[in-house]
Every structure is written in C-alpha cells, then in structure tokens.
Amino acid sequence: MTNGAPPQNPGMMQLVLELVQNGVVPEVVQVMEKIPRELFVPQPFQDRAFENAALPIGHHQTISQPLVVAQMTQALDLNDRCKVLEIGTGSGYQAAVLAPLCRRLYTIERHKPLSVRAEQRFQQLRIHNIVTRVGDGSKGWPEQAPFDRIIVTAAAIDIPPVLVDQLAVGGVMVVPIGDDQHDQRLVKLVKDEDGPHITDLGWVRFVPFVEGEAP
Ligand code: SAH
C-alpha cells in the first residue's frame, strides 16, 4: 500500500464526496482516498486526475471513471481471501484499488507498454499482491484458475464463456457488455452450483474488449 496517507487535496475531497453521494460504501471510499490517481494519468491530464471522468492513457485506451471503478469494486463483494482476475490492466488504477481488498490479483493487458508502466506504478506504491501478464485476456489465466472474482474492464459483445469456466463456484464476475460504446450495460454474474445468475447494474461506457494480442 501507499507509504502513509498522502496529503489531502481539494480535488480528492470533491471526488470522495461524489463517491459517497452515489452510494459507494466506506470500505471502498477509504481505499480510493489513499490511491494517488494522478500517478496513473499521463502528464497532460494531471490537473484532471481527480475529475470523475475517464481519461486517455495512450494506445487508444482510457483509465476508467472513478465512480465506475468504485461501483465495479463494490459489486465484486471482495474479502481478503479472494483470488481475483482482472482483464484489461490499462493504467493499473482499478487493480491498485482492488489489491488492498483481496488476497491476490492477477491482471492481463494486451498492450505491453501499458502493462510495463502499470507494474512500475505498483512497485512505486509498494503494492505486492498483483501479478501482471501481457496477453489476450479472452483466454483467461488457465494456470491460476479457478478465480473467486473476475473483473473485465473492457466491453465484450457477450460474456466470455472461457472466463465463466475459470470462475469458481460461488464466484462473482463483473463485466461490461455491448458492442456499441453508447449502448453498454454493466453485468454482474454470480456462479452457483445450478449455473450463472445475471444481474444488470446499469449503463456504462468502456473501450472495446479486443481478442488477440496487440501487434
Ligand atoms: N482497468 C483499467 C482500464 C483500462 S481500459 C484502468 O483502471 O486503467 C481497458 C483495457 O483493456 C485497455 O488497456 C485494453 O488494451 C485492454 N484490453 C482490451 N481487450 C483485451 C484483451 N482481450 N485482453 C487483455 N486486455 C484487453
């Protein structure tokens, strides 16, 4: 985790207020308060790091909107025994938020430069329970399956069946679904002994889930 609490700034205080007003639970707010989002945002967007907005991170990708990061984290219903898989490391911000709330996080990114940069940020923040991989997340991470929780941070056309297979019974998966950027729903899947149960969590906007490794 971070080396002591970072000094409060007005932007962060405003963001925290927005999270609380939108029903984010204290456990998640407290974690997000400690993670310096400015570290995950490229230089030209530094002054916007505490806006509740998605921002460009290069390679046509974005760091997710903080409220959506909070809502996805909350929907996962984490505990410190959970082994978690994230598809779409991106900047690493969502991973850094999940890490203090779970046992170990495995995260896959198809763009190597993004994965390398995210890994550097985890080291800088002394987060030691994240394992990164460069590759195609549509294959999941078979060597480490099953996972107690799976989070996909790019929008898939359908719930990837391989990922459902790699989810433990009793596990939870959160994934944005929809091919049109203006028509995506966040879906929560709970895998019981009698199969998957799906709940709709509302509208979201994510970059597309792309199969195959980046060139
Ligand atoms: N969780 C990130 C959000 C990044 S945007 C953050 O907090 O910053 C989604 C990311 O998913 C992008 O970096 C994109 O390259 C990646 N992605 C899309 N399809 C993928 C796939 N099949 N396998 C791995 N990563 C994928």
Coordinates of C-alpha atoms and ligand atoms in Angstrom, one line a residue:
M1 CA 0.0 0.0 0.0
T2 CA 0.9 3.7 0.0
N3 CA 3.7 4.8 2.3
G4 CA 1.4 6.7 4.7
A5 CA -1.6 8.7 3.8
P6 CA -1.0 11.3 1.0
P7 CA -1.8 14.9 1.8
Q8 CA -5.5 15.7 1.1
N9 CA -6.2 18.0 -1.8
P10 CA -9.4 19.7 -2.7
G11 CA -9.9 17.7 -5.9
M12 CA -9.7 14.4 -4.0
M13 CA -12.1 15.7 -1.4
Q14 CA -14.6 16.6 -4.1
L15 CA -14.2 13.2 -5.6
V16 CA -14.7 11.4 -2.3
L17 CA -17.9 13.4 -1.8
E18 CA -19.1 12.4 -5.2
L19 CA -18.4 8.7 -4.4
V20 CA -20.2 8.9 -1.1
Q21 CA -23.2 10.7 -2.6
N22 CA -23.5 7.9 -5.2
G23 CA -23.7 5.2 -2.5
V24 CA -20.2 3.9 -2.6
V25 CA -19.5 2.0 0.7
P26 CA -16.9 3.4 3.2
E27 CA -14.6 0.5 2.7
V28 CA -14.2 1.2 -1.0
V29 CA -14.1 5.0 -0.5
Q30 CA -11.3 4.7 2.1
V31 CA -9.1 2.6 -0.3
M32 CA -9.7 5.1 -3.2
E33 CA -8.8 8.0 -1.0
K34 CA -5.4 6.5 -0.4
I35 CA -4.6 5.8 -4.1
P36 CA -3.0 8.8 -5.9
R37 CA -4.9 8.7 -9.2
E38 CA -2.5 11.4 -10.6
L39 CA 0.1 8.7 -10.7
F40 CA -2.0 6.7 -13.2
V41 CA -2.8 9.6 -15.5
P42 CA -0.4 10.9 -18.2
Q43 CA 1.3 14.2 -17.7
P44 CA -1.0 16.4 -20.0
F45 CA -4.1 15.3 -17.9
Q46 CA -2.5 15.6 -14.4
D47 CA -4.8 18.6 -13.5
R48 CA -7.8 16.4 -14.3
A49 CA -6.8 13.4 -12.3
F50 CA -9.4 13.9 -9.6
E51 CA -12.3 14.6 -12.0
N52 CA -14.9 11.9 -12.1
A53 CA -14.0 11.2 -15.7
A54 CA -12.3 8.6 -17.9
L55 CA -9.0 10.0 -19.3
P56 CA -6.7 8.9 -22.2
I57 CA -3.7 6.7 -21.3
G58 CA -2.4 6.1 -24.9
H59 CA -2.9 3.2 -27.3
H60 CA -6.5 4.5 -27.7
Q61 CA -7.3 3.3 -24.2
T62 CA -8.6 5.1 -21.1
I63 CA -8.3 5.0 -17.3
S64 CA -11.8 4.3 -16.1
Q65 CA -14.1 6.8 -14.4
P66 CA -13.5 6.7 -10.6
L67 CA -17.2 6.2 -9.8
V68 CA -17.3 3.2 -12.2
V69 CA -14.1 1.8 -10.6
A70 CA -15.8 2.2 -7.2
Q71 CA -19.1 0.6 -8.4
M72 CA -17.3 -2.4 -10.1
T73 CA -15.1 -2.9 -7.0
Q74 CA -18.2 -2.8 -4.7
A75 CA -20.2 -5.2 -7.0
L76 CA -17.4 -7.8 -6.7
D77 CA -18.1 -8.1 -3.0
L78 CA -14.4 -8.8 -2.1
N79 CA -12.8 -10.2 1.0
D80 CA -9.2 -10.8 1.9
R81 CA -9.3 -14.5 0.9
C82 CA -10.3 -13.7 -2.7
K83 CA -8.1 -14.7 -5.7
V84 CA -9.1 -12.2 -8.4
L85 CA -8.6 -12.0 -12.2
E86 CA -8.7 -8.6 -14.0
I87 CA -8.8 -8.4 -17.8
G88 CA -7.6 -5.0 -19.0
T89 CA -4.8 -3.7 -16.7
G90 CA -4.7 -0.4 -18.6
S91 CA -3.2 2.2 -16.3
G92 CA -3.3 -0.2 -13.3
Y93 CA -5.6 2.1 -11.4
Q94 CA -8.5 -0.4 -11.0
A95 CA -6.0 -3.1 -10.0
A96 CA -4.5 -0.8 -7.3
V97 CA -8.0 -0.2 -5.9
L98 CA -8.8 -3.9 -5.8
A99 CA -5.4 -5.1 -4.4
P100 CA -5.9 -4.0 -0.7
L101 CA -9.3 -5.6 -0.7
C102 CA -8.3 -9.1 -1.9
R103 CA -5.6 -11.8 -1.3
R104 CA -4.0 -11.7 -4.8
L105 CA -4.9 -10.1 -8.1
Y106 CA -3.8 -11.4 -11.5
T107 CA -4.2 -8.8 -14.3
I108 CA -3.8 -9.2 -18.0
E109 CA -3.2 -6.5 -20.6
R110 CA -2.8 -6.9 -24.4
H111 CA -0.7 -3.7 -24.8
K112 CA 2.8 -4.4 -23.4
P113 CA 3.8 -0.8 -22.7
L114 CA 0.7 -0.3 -20.6
S115 CA 1.4 -3.4 -18.6
V116 CA 5.0 -2.4 -18.0
R117 CA 4.0 1.1 -16.9
A118 CA 1.3 -0.3 -14.6
E119 CA 3.8 -2.7 -13.0
Q120 CA 6.2 0.2 -12.3
R121 CA 3.3 2.1 -10.5
F122 CA 2.5 -1.0 -8.3
Q123 CA 6.2 -1.1 -7.3
Q124 CA 6.3 2.6 -6.6
L125 CA 3.2 2.3 -4.4
R126 CA 4.6 -0.9 -2.7
I127 CA 1.6 -3.0 -3.8
H128 CA 3.0 -6.5 -3.7
N129 CA -0.1 -8.7 -4.3
I130 CA -0.6 -8.0 -8.0
V131 CA 0.8 -10.3 -10.8
T132 CA 0.8 -8.9 -14.3
R133 CA 0.8 -10.6 -17.7
V134 CA 0.9 -9.4 -21.3
G135 CA -1.5 -11.3 -23.5
D136 CA -5.1 -12.0 -24.7
G137 CA -7.5 -11.9 -21.7
S138 CA -10.1 -13.8 -23.7
K139 CA -8.2 -16.9 -22.8
G140 CA -8.2 -16.0 -19.1
W141 CA -5.3 -17.3 -17.0
P142 CA -5.8 -21.1 -17.0
E143 CA -2.7 -21.9 -14.8
Q144 CA -4.2 -19.9 -12.0
A145 CA -7.9 -20.8 -12.4
P146 CA -10.3 -21.0 -10.7
F147 CA -10.8 -17.4 -9.5
D148 CA -13.1 -16.3 -6.8
R149 CA -13.7 -13.0 -8.6
I150 CA -13.3 -11.9 -12.2
I151 CA -13.5 -8.3 -13.4
V152 CA -13.4 -7.3 -17.1
T153 CA -12.6 -3.6 -17.7
A154 CA -13.3 -3.5 -21.5
A155 CA -16.7 -4.1 -23.1
A156 CA -17.3 -7.5 -24.6
I157 CA -20.1 -8.4 -27.1
D158 CA -21.1 -11.3 -24.8
I159 CA -20.0 -12.8 -21.5
P160 CA -16.7 -14.6 -22.4
P161 CA -17.5 -18.3 -21.8
V162 CA -13.8 -19.2 -21.0
L163 CA -14.0 -16.7 -18.1
V164 CA -17.2 -18.2 -16.8
D165 CA -15.4 -21.6 -16.8
Q166 CA -12.5 -20.1 -14.9
L167 CA -14.8 -18.6 -12.2
A168 CA -15.1 -20.7 -9.0
V169 CA -18.5 -22.0 -7.9
G170 CA -19.7 -19.2 -5.5
G171 CA -17.7 -16.7 -7.5
V172 CA -18.6 -13.3 -8.9
M173 CA -17.8 -11.7 -12.2
V174 CA -18.4 -8.1 -13.3
V175 CA -18.2 -7.3 -17.0
P176 CA -19.5 -4.5 -19.3
I177 CA -21.5 -6.0 -22.2
G178 CA -22.3 -4.3 -25.6
D179 CA -20.6 -3.7 -28.9
D180 CA -21.8 -0.1 -29.3
Q181 CA -19.9 2.4 -27.0
H182 CA -23.3 4.2 -26.4
D183 CA -25.2 1.0 -25.5
Q184 CA -23.3 -1.0 -22.9
R185 CA -24.6 -2.5 -19.7
L186 CA -22.6 -3.5 -16.6
V187 CA -23.4 -7.1 -15.8
K188 CA -22.8 -9.0 -12.5
L189 CA -22.7 -12.8 -12.8
V190 CA -22.8 -15.0 -9.7
K191 CA -21.9 -18.6 -10.4
D192 CA -23.9 -21.1 -8.3
E193 CA -24.0 -24.9 -8.4
D194 CA -27.0 -24.6 -10.6
G195 CA -25.3 -22.2 -13.0
P196 CA -24.7 -18.5 -13.6
H197 CA -27.2 -15.9 -12.3
I198 CA -27.1 -12.5 -14.0
T199 CA -28.0 -9.0 -12.7
D200 CA -28.0 -5.8 -14.7
L201 CA -26.1 -2.9 -12.9
G202 CA -26.9 -0.2 -15.4
W203 CA -25.3 1.9 -18.2
V204 CA -21.6 2.2 -18.6
R205 CA -19.1 3.3 -21.4
F206 CA -15.9 1.3 -21.9
V207 CA -13.3 0.8 -24.6
P208 CA -13.9 -2.5 -26.6
F209 CA -12.6 -5.9 -25.5
V210 CA -10.4 -6.9 -28.3
E211 CA -9.4 -10.6 -28.9
G212 CA -5.8 -11.4 -29.7
E213 CA -2.5 -9.8 -28.6
A214 CA -1.7 -6.3 -29.6
P215 CA 0.8 -6.0 -32.5
Ligands
SAH1 N1 -8.6 -1.2 -15.7 C1 -8.1 -0.1 -16.5 C2 -9.0 0.3 -17.6 C3 -8.3 0.2 -18.9 S1 -9.2 0.3 -20.4 C4 -7.7 1.1 -15.7 O1 -8.0 1.2 -14.5 O2 -6.9 2.0 -16.2 C5 -9.4 -1.4 -20.8 C6 -8.1 -2.1 -21.1 O3 -8.4 -3.4 -21.6 C7 -7.2 -1.5 -22.2 O4 -6.0 -1.2 -21.7 C8 -7.2 -2.5 -23.3 O5 -6.0 -2.6 -24.0 C9 -7.5 -3.8 -22.5 N2 -8.0 -4.9 -23.3 C10 -9.0 -5.0 -24.2 N3 -9.2 -6.2 -24.7 C11 -8.3 -7.0 -24.0 C12 -8.0 -8.4 -24.1 N4 -8.6 -9.3 -24.9 N5 -7.0 -8.9 -23.3 C13 -6.3 -8.1 -22.4 N6 -6.6 -6.7 -22.3 C14 -7.5 -6.2 -23.1

